[in-house]
Amino acid sequence: MSEDAMMGNLYQRFPVTVERGEGARVWDTEGKEYLDFMGGYGVALVGHHNERVISAIKSQADKIITVHSSLYNKTRLEFLERIIALAPKKLEQVHMNNSGAESVEAAIKFARKFTGKPGIVAMRGSYHGKSMGSLSLTFAPKYRKPFEPLLEGVSFAKFGEIDTVRDAITEDTGMVILEPVQGESGIHVAPDGFLQDVRKVCDESGAVLVFDEIQAGLGRTGKMWACDHWGTAPDILCLAKGIAGGVPMGVTLARSDIVSSISKGEHSSTFGGNPLSCAAGCATLDALTKDGLVENAARVGAELMAGLEKIAQKRSSVREVRGLGLMIGIELKVPVRDILYEGIKRGVLLLYSGQNTLRLLPPLVVSSAEAAKVLGVIDELLDAEEKRRADTK
Ligand SMILES: *Cc1c(COP(=O)(O)O)cnc(C)c1O
């Protein structure tokens, strides 16, 4: 039987059966090579078949795979020390969970308990996950509508417009959440000054400020944290995706006074903090800090942006190129679906972000040569697309 028959029709799928990977490349069951600029939606952060991650997983598996958080474990301790040392200061305590949505759920409960206020301000264009709580903060009506009623008291301000944030905050607002670089809605980088302004507004109102860096964090944008680009920091930081080199892990970092407001048993996760993901997490942090991956993201990201700007100038189908580091969106005037399929034929896996935007989320180990090759393929794809449209007119 096919996967489709057993999994239902829940995912937009592409006709590639991936068998193995290495760095920014994957191979299918026929041995065909692809440049992986889909990057597992950002999960393949430190590259496929990363030696540090593999050896950490192997040696941890040899010792023990599961230790519940009601017992202590040295691998977990090591991960906690390292992630807190790397995190923006004041974020000194951690709730460990298993995915982005869970990381956001923890943030919602922490902010609710700490402030005693149920109101939440999120941003238009936001994506925070699809569990009922995180879905309540996700903007796209196509995801929300079928599942309403969602959490009460959520309102959406305009990303980048501080006045709309100020207007949305009421006496009942306990939390403001945003992605410093919005991923799912087409790669929108916060305009300069916006994060600092939101920080100020939250300080004045007492609302807990949450940054969702599940996609943009951990070096993706060319700095360890996306918020570092604006010299500001949140009260709670949500992480997941690539944090454990592909092993499921979510992390909610928060100020310790916020975490202290939660009593024993009020929030928990059975898998959260398991030694296997913690070992993979330590190896991932090693790869980011010792192998120069953050610097590489900044360098190759700038090369990609420059190349794409050039392509945009000569290709009439491009509306805009946006991005920071290795988080890049190419908004087209045409749907991207056919282009994604054509890319697969030419050995490049690309990602979409809504109907009209191509998204690039390659592993941070990607080389200049690989980036140049993908630029060439994107140019060819757009050329072919423009010719096809001209022919059918
Ligand atoms: C992917 C993502 C999530 C949700 O993560 P899941 O692991 O799929 O639940 C939340 N926020 C952002 C910014 C994301 O990119």
XYZ file of C-alpha atoms and ligand atoms in Angstrom:
408
model
C 0.000 0.000 0.000
C 1.106 3.595 -0.536
C 1.811 6.041 2.283
C -1.047 8.175 0.951
C -3.544 5.367 1.414
C -2.538 4.942 5.039
C -1.778 8.537 6.085
C -4.702 10.286 4.449
C -4.437 13.449 2.439
C -2.958 15.757 5.091
C 0.207 16.952 3.351
C 1.089 18.620 0.080
C 3.338 15.855 -1.251
C 6.000 15.649 -3.923
C 6.972 12.531 -5.857
C 10.376 11.856 -4.290
C 11.199 8.912 -2.016
C 14.190 10.096 -0.013
C 16.568 7.453 1.234
C 19.663 9.177 2.559
C 21.328 12.551 2.941
C 24.692 14.230 3.375
C 25.114 17.920 4.186
C 22.764 19.910 1.936
C 22.104 16.961 -0.400
C 19.726 14.014 -0.374
C 19.374 10.972 -2.614
C 16.236 9.107 -3.632
C 15.782 5.336 -3.858
C 16.982 5.416 -7.493
C 20.222 7.114 -6.459
C 19.272 10.490 -7.947
C 20.864 13.433 -6.124
C 18.987 16.558 -5.016
C 20.132 19.810 -3.482
C 17.915 20.045 -0.431
C 16.793 23.659 -0.130
C 13.594 22.491 1.505
C 15.802 21.434 4.401
C 13.043 19.517 6.150
C 11.214 22.847 6.641
C 14.249 23.997 8.595
C 14.767 20.838 10.637
C 17.897 19.825 8.703
C 19.648 22.827 10.273
C 23.145 21.353 10.742
C 22.976 19.235 7.601
C 22.046 15.655 6.914
C 24.301 12.922 8.255
C 26.035 15.359 10.592
C 28.900 13.435 12.207
C 28.554 15.174 15.563
C 24.834 14.376 15.759
C 25.268 10.774 14.614
C 27.982 9.975 17.118
C 26.099 11.699 19.983
C 22.959 9.688 19.237
C 24.906 6.435 18.997
C 26.766 6.849 22.256
C 23.645 8.035 24.128
C 21.615 5.117 22.734
C 24.299 2.828 24.091
C 23.743 4.231 27.610
C 20.025 4.998 27.931
C 17.302 6.404 25.691
C 14.563 7.380 28.104
C 14.721 9.084 31.493
C 11.575 10.918 32.594
C 11.984 14.436 33.953
C 11.030 13.191 37.414
C 14.554 11.690 37.487
C 17.884 13.396 36.810
C 20.193 12.798 33.852
C 23.637 14.229 33.033
C 23.040 14.578 29.299
C 19.937 16.645 30.056
C 21.909 18.762 32.543
C 24.564 19.409 29.919
C 21.994 20.439 27.327
C 20.245 22.771 29.790
C 23.502 24.480 30.772
C 24.488 24.954 27.168
C 21.181 26.261 25.810
C 20.818 28.708 28.718
C 24.395 29.943 28.206
C 23.626 30.621 24.534
C 20.170 32.134 25.030
C 19.462 35.852 25.390
C 20.204 36.838 28.993
C 17.464 36.644 31.629
C 16.072 33.516 29.955
C 17.352 31.238 32.667
C 14.837 28.414 32.867
C 13.659 25.884 30.344
C 10.621 23.742 29.710
C 11.529 20.807 27.518
C 9.012 19.414 25.068
C 8.912 17.833 21.623
C 7.752 20.186 18.892
C 7.117 23.760 17.901
C 3.436 23.649 18.749
C 4.216 22.263 22.210
C 6.817 24.928 22.759
C 4.190 27.589 21.986
C 1.577 25.833 24.172
C 3.965 26.071 27.113
C 4.484 29.785 26.412
C 0.709 30.364 26.378
C 0.236 28.634 29.726
C 3.256 30.293 31.336
C 2.162 33.785 30.297
C -1.418 33.079 31.403
C -0.385 31.860 34.844
C 2.232 34.570 35.373
C 0.020 37.520 34.448
C -3.366 36.013 35.305
C -4.620 37.545 32.048
C -6.094 35.565 29.141
C -5.695 38.112 26.328
C -3.087 37.500 23.635
C -1.919 39.773 20.843
C -0.393 37.991 17.853
C 0.498 39.317 14.387
C -1.203 39.108 11.029
C 0.722 36.634 8.882
C 1.877 34.681 11.941
C 2.417 30.948 12.149
C 2.768 29.321 15.557
C 1.564 25.759 14.962
C -1.637 23.780 14.526
C -2.551 22.387 17.952
C -5.687 24.131 19.259
C -3.770 26.611 21.428
C -1.021 27.445 18.945
C -3.579 27.478 16.100
C -5.426 30.203 18.003
C -2.335 32.401 17.486
C -1.823 31.390 13.849
C -3.293 33.970 11.500
C -4.231 32.161 8.270
C -8.032 31.739 8.111
C -7.646 28.564 6.006
C -6.034 26.844 9.010
C -8.281 28.400 11.680
C -11.776 28.531 10.253
C -12.533 24.781 10.142
C -11.670 24.439 13.843
C -13.341 27.425 15.461
C -14.130 28.181 18.202
C -10.475 28.546 19.230
C -9.004 30.302 22.292
C -10.896 33.445 23.238
C -9.255 36.824 23.637
C -6.779 36.625 20.763
C -6.376 39.633 18.486
C -4.040 40.272 15.575
C -1.969 43.409 15.099
C -0.154 44.346 11.890
C 3.380 42.941 11.796
C 5.685 45.942 11.581
C 3.145 48.559 12.679
C 3.652 49.404 16.334
C 0.529 51.570 16.602
C -1.654 48.567 15.819
C 0.118 46.595 18.561
C -0.445 49.389 21.056
C -4.109 49.577 20.057
C -4.572 45.816 20.376
C -3.236 45.687 23.937
C -5.946 45.990 26.580
C -6.104 45.551 30.351
C -6.663 41.837 29.743
C -3.569 41.302 27.585
C -1.120 38.891 29.205
C 1.024 38.067 26.198
C 2.296 39.394 22.899
C 3.802 36.880 20.481
C 5.642 37.330 17.185
C 8.165 35.762 14.843
C 11.071 38.217 14.309
C 11.162 36.837 10.761
C 7.814 35.420 9.699
C 8.349 32.101 7.958
C 5.181 30.376 6.862
C 3.488 33.482 5.470
C 6.219 34.185 2.941
C 9.384 35.324 4.790
C 8.733 38.762 6.195
C 11.600 40.362 8.109
C 10.565 42.710 10.926
C 11.250 46.324 9.928
C 14.036 48.007 11.920
C 12.825 49.349 15.231
C 9.682 47.212 15.404
C 10.976 44.616 17.881
C 12.415 47.319 20.137
C 9.107 49.189 20.031
C 7.124 46.043 20.892
C 9.567 45.388 23.756
C 8.864 48.886 25.097
C 5.097 48.552 24.764
C 5.183 45.217 26.621
C 7.339 46.662 29.388
C 4.833 49.479 29.830
C 1.766 47.227 29.832
C 3.203 44.251 31.745
C 2.413 41.821 28.919
C 4.859 38.917 28.531
C 6.732 39.188 25.224
C 7.227 35.881 23.397
C 9.485 35.459 20.373
C 8.766 32.389 18.292
C 12.177 31.590 16.777
C 11.244 28.026 15.934
C 12.186 28.663 12.298
C 14.417 31.755 12.500
C 16.474 30.892 15.589
C 19.712 28.929 16.060
C 21.799 30.675 13.443
C 19.404 30.452 10.492
C 19.407 34.236 9.954
C 23.185 34.603 10.246
C 23.105 35.426 13.968
C 22.420 32.929 16.744
C 19.027 34.516 17.468
C 16.993 36.463 14.969
C 16.267 39.060 17.679
C 20.046 39.709 17.921
C 19.744 41.628 14.644
C 17.836 44.281 16.582
C 19.604 44.010 19.941
C 16.459 43.034 21.775
C 15.236 40.008 23.725
C 11.916 38.448 24.758
C 10.628 37.175 28.108
C 9.959 33.761 26.568
C 11.714 32.219 23.562
C 10.229 29.242 21.670
C 12.540 26.865 19.815
C 12.114 23.553 18.002
C 12.673 22.425 14.369
C 16.456 21.938 13.963
C 17.438 22.179 17.620
C 18.270 18.479 17.977
C 19.683 17.819 14.512
C 16.438 16.249 13.303
C 15.434 14.383 16.458
C 12.146 15.809 17.776
C 12.656 18.446 20.468
C 10.948 21.637 21.538
C 12.322 24.100 24.049
C 10.576 26.951 25.820
C 13.096 29.284 27.470
C 11.718 31.802 29.940
C 12.573 34.216 32.704
C 12.764 32.285 35.952
C 10.133 34.461 37.660
C 7.720 33.435 34.895
C 8.497 29.726 35.243
C 8.231 30.045 39.029
C 4.573 30.951 38.683
C 3.848 27.381 37.496
C 3.304 24.862 40.288
C 4.357 21.224 40.250
C 2.251 19.187 37.852
C 0.548 22.135 36.174
C 2.530 21.549 32.998
C 4.534 18.536 31.848
C 5.658 16.390 28.948
C 6.388 12.673 29.078
C 9.002 12.667 26.306
C 10.340 16.184 26.998
C 13.996 16.244 28.047
C 14.725 12.665 27.049
C 18.473 11.968 26.921
C 18.459 10.958 23.250
C 17.198 14.337 22.030
C 19.343 16.125 24.623
C 22.475 14.374 23.298
C 21.489 15.292 19.732
C 20.767 18.828 20.974
C 24.247 19.209 22.503
C 25.811 17.971 19.260
C 23.709 20.471 17.299
C 24.840 23.356 19.517
C 28.436 22.155 19.023
C 27.986 22.142 15.264
C 26.535 25.664 15.355
C 29.185 27.154 17.642
C 32.329 25.190 16.719
C 31.924 24.539 13.001
C 31.225 28.119 11.944
C 27.710 27.391 10.714
C 26.208 30.684 11.841
C 28.883 32.626 9.958
C 28.334 30.361 6.962
C 24.602 31.118 7.057
C 25.346 34.850 6.963
C 27.872 34.503 4.135
C 26.019 32.067 1.845
C 22.723 33.794 2.670
C 24.148 37.102 1.423
C 25.394 35.389 -1.761
C 21.958 33.907 -2.381
C 20.223 37.231 -1.772
C 22.579 39.054 -4.157
C 22.110 36.383 -6.824
C 18.342 36.427 -6.430
C 18.217 40.223 -6.672
C 20.013 39.936 -10.002
C 17.559 37.300 -11.197
C 14.653 39.470 -10.027
C 15.887 42.360 -12.165
C 15.735 40.378 -15.379
C 12.770 38.076 -14.688
C 9.399 39.782 -14.912
C 7.705 36.963 -12.962
C 9.461 37.971 -9.704
C 7.623 40.416 -7.477
C 10.063 40.649 -4.554
C 12.982 38.892 -2.846
C 13.000 38.971 0.966
C 15.153 37.355 3.585
C 17.799 37.253 6.259
C 20.646 34.734 6.253
C 19.429 31.377 4.992
C 15.753 32.197 5.369
C 14.732 33.532 1.984
C 11.463 34.113 0.152
C 11.045 34.816 -3.566
C 7.579 36.168 -4.191
C 6.392 35.566 -7.733
C 3.479 36.969 -9.700
C 2.503 33.386 -10.556
C 1.749 30.273 -8.476
C 4.885 28.329 -7.530
C 3.441 24.812 -7.721
C 4.622 23.911 -11.234
C 8.025 25.435 -10.510
C 8.468 23.161 -7.484
C 7.732 20.094 -9.619
C 10.092 21.273 -12.359
C 12.768 21.870 -9.697
C 12.512 18.253 -8.613
C 13.172 17.136 -12.199
C 16.307 19.291 -12.194
C 17.523 17.940 -8.872
C 16.552 20.778 -6.522
C 14.075 20.512 -3.654
C 12.488 23.888 -2.968
C 9.799 24.890 -0.521
C 6.754 27.083 -0.915
C 5.316 29.622 1.462
C 1.763 30.291 0.393
C 0.705 30.047 -3.266
C 3.123 32.521 -4.798
C 6.309 32.452 -2.766
C 9.279 30.133 -3.140
C 11.056 29.606 0.158
C 14.673 28.571 0.679
C 15.611 26.945 4.015
C 18.813 25.046 3.194
C 20.917 23.432 5.923
C 23.433 25.928 7.355
C 26.309 23.784 6.026
C 25.382 24.669 2.429
C 28.376 25.768 0.335
C 28.780 28.713 -2.036
C 29.044 26.273 -4.944
C 25.778 24.580 -3.985
C 24.084 27.962 -3.605
C 25.370 29.038 -7.024
C 23.998 25.871 -8.581
C 20.556 26.452 -7.059
C 20.595 30.071 -8.282
C 21.247 28.759 -11.781
C 18.389 26.292 -11.536
C 15.982 28.915 -10.165
C 16.875 31.204 -13.062
C 16.215 28.371 -15.540
C 12.942 27.491 -13.824
C 11.700 31.072 -14.005
C 12.794 31.364 -17.620
C 10.905 28.177 -18.516
C 7.860 29.332 -16.565
C 7.804 32.711 -18.343
C 8.146 31.024 -21.760
C 5.368 28.557 -20.932
C 3.064 31.423 -19.925
C 3.906 33.402 -23.042
C 3.100 30.335 -25.196
C -0.262 29.653 -23.624
C -1.431 33.258 -23.876
C 7.196 25.114 12.297
C 6.795 26.234 13.172
C 5.951 26.042 14.287
C 5.296 24.719 14.608
O 6.201 23.684 14.813
P 5.679 22.154 14.807
O 6.883 21.393 15.270
O 5.288 21.835 13.405
O 4.549 22.072 15.754
C 5.686 27.137 15.083
N 6.212 28.351 14.821
C 7.021 28.567 13.757
C 7.589 29.928 13.530
C 7.321 27.522 12.900
O 8.096 27.750 11.832
